[in-house]
Coordinates of C-alpha atoms in Angstrom, one line a residue:
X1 CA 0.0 0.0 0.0
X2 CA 1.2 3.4 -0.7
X3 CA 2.5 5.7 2.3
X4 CA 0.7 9.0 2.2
X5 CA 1.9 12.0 3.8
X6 CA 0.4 13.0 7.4
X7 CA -0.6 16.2 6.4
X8 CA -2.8 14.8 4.0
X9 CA -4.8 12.3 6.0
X10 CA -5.6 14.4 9.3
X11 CA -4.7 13.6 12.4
X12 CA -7.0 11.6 15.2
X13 CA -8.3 15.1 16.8
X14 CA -9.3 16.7 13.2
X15 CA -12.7 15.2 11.7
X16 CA -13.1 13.4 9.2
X17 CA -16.7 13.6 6.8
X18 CA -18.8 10.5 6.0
X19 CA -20.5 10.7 2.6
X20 CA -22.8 8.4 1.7
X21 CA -26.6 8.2 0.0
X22 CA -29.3 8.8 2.4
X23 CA -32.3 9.9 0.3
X24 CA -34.2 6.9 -0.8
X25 CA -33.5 4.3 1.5
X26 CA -35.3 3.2 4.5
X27 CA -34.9 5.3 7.7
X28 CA -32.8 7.7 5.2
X29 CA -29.1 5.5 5.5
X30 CA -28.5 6.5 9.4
X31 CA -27.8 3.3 10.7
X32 CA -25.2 2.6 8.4
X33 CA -23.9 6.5 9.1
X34 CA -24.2 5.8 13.0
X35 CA -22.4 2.2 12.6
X36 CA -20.0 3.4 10.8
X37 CA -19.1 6.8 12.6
X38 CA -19.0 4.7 15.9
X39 CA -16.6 2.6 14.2
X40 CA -14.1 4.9 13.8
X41 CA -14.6 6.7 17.0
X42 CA -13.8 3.5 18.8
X43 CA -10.8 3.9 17.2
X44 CA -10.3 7.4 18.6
X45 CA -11.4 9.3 15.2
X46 CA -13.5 12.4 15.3
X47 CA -15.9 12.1 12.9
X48 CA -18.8 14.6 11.2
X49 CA -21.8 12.4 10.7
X50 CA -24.3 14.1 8.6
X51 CA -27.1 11.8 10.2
X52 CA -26.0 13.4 13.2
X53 CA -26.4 17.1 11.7
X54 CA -29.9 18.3 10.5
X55 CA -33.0 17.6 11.5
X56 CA -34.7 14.4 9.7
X57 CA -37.5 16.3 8.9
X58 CA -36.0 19.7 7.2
X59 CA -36.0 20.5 3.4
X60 CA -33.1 18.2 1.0
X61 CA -31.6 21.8 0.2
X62 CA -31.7 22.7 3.7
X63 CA -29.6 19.8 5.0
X64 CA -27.0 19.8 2.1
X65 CA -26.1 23.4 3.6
X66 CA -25.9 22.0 6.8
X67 CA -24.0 19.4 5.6
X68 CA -21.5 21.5 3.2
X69 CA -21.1 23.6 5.9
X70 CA -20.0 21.1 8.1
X71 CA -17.3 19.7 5.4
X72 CA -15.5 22.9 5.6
X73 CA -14.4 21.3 8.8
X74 CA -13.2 18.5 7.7
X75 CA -10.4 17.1 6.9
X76 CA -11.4 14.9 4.4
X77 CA -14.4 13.0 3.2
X78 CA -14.8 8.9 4.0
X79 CA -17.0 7.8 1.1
X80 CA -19.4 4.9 2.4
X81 CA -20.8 2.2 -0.4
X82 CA -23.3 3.7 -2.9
X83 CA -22.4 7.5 -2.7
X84 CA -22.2 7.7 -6.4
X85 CA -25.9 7.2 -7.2
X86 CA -26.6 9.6 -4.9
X87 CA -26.8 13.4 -5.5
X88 CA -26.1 15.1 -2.2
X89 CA -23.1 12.4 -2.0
X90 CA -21.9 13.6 -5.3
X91 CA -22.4 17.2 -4.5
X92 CA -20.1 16.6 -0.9
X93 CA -17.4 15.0 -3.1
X94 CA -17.4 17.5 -5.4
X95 CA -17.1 20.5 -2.9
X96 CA -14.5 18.5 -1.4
X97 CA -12.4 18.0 -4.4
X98 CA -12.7 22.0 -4.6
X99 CA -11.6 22.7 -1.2
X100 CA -8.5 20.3 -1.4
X101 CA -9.6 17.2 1.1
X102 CA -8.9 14.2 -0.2
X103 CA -12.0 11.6 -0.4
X104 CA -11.4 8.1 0.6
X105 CA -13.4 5.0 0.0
X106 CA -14.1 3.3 3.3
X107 CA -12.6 0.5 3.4
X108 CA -9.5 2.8 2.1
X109 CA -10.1 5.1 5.0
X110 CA -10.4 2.3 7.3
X111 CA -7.3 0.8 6.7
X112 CA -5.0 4.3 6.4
X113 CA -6.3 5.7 9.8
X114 CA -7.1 2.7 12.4
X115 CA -4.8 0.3 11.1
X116 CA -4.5 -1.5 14.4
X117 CA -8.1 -2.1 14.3
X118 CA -9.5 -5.6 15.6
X119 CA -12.0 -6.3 13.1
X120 CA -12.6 -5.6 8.9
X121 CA -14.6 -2.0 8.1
X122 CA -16.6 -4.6 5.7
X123 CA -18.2 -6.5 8.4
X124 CA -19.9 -3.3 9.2
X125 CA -21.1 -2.7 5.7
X126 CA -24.1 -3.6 3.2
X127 CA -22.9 -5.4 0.4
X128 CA -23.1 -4.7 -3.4
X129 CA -26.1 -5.7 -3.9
X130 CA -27.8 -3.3 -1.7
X131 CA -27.0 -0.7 -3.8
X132 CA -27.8 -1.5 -7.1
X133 CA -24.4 -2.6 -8.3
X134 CA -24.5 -6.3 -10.1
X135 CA -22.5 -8.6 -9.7
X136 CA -19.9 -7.9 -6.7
X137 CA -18.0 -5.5 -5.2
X138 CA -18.3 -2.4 -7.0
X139 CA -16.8 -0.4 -4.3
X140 CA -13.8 -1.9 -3.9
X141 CA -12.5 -2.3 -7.9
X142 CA -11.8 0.0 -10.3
X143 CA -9.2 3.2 -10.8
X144 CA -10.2 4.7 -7.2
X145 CA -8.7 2.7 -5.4
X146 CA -4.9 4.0 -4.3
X147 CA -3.4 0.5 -4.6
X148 CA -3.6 1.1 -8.4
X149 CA -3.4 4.6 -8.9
X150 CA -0.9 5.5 -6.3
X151 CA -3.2 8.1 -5.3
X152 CA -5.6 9.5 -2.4
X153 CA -7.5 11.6 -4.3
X154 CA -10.7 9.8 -6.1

């Protein structure tokens, strides 16, 4: 795995993002956002959770501002399985990619920042499936992942 530079991953006390699609699915993602944010607490990350941020039942527009908002915080953005069918996911990577955070797949982020962890990030996750993706792992192949690009940035 490639060694990335400090700076560029945050430190434990800075907070990371999670980005993932909400709109849609039953009881709009959260537990999957809680799970996962209390995941990387455990490990001593500080973590933004936007299921954490507005109220369930304000406007799509008004949460994203929350939620952008709340980015510019952050030190970069943990992507959770199927963020790229969803907008606001999209719209979160994107602002990221303009302010200069780098935006890690889970499983990526998992295994950069708690790599002394006790158990897999994917036992904590939905599979493929789930999503809409057929036939596997769509989350963990392809040019995003730093393995086989040799970079952070997706």
């Amino acid at each position: 795995m490639t060694n990335y530079p400090a700076h560029r991953v945050g430190s434990l006390s800075t907070p990371w993002y999670l980005s993932g699609a909400m709109s849609g699915y039953a009881d709009f993602n959260f537990p999957l956002f809680h799970r996962v944010a209390e995941a990387f607490r455990c490990q001593g990350m500080a973590i933004l959770n936007p299921a954490e941020l507005a109220p369930v039942d304000t406007t799509w527009e008004t949460a994203m501002a929350c939620d952008l908002a709340a980015l510019r915080q952050a030190c970069g953005v943990i992507l959770l399985p199927g963020w790229e069918f969803s907008s606001g996911a999209r719209l979160e990577r994107s602002w990221a990619r303009a302010l200069g955070l780098p935006r890690l797949p889970v499983h990526v982020a998992w295994s950069l920042l708690c790599p002394d962890a006790d158990f897999e990030m994917g036992s904590l996750l939905p599979t493929a499936s789930a999503y809409g993706s057929p036939g596997g792992l769509w989350l963990f192949s392809g040019p995003m992942v730093p393995e086989q690009t040799g970079r952070v940035v997706v």
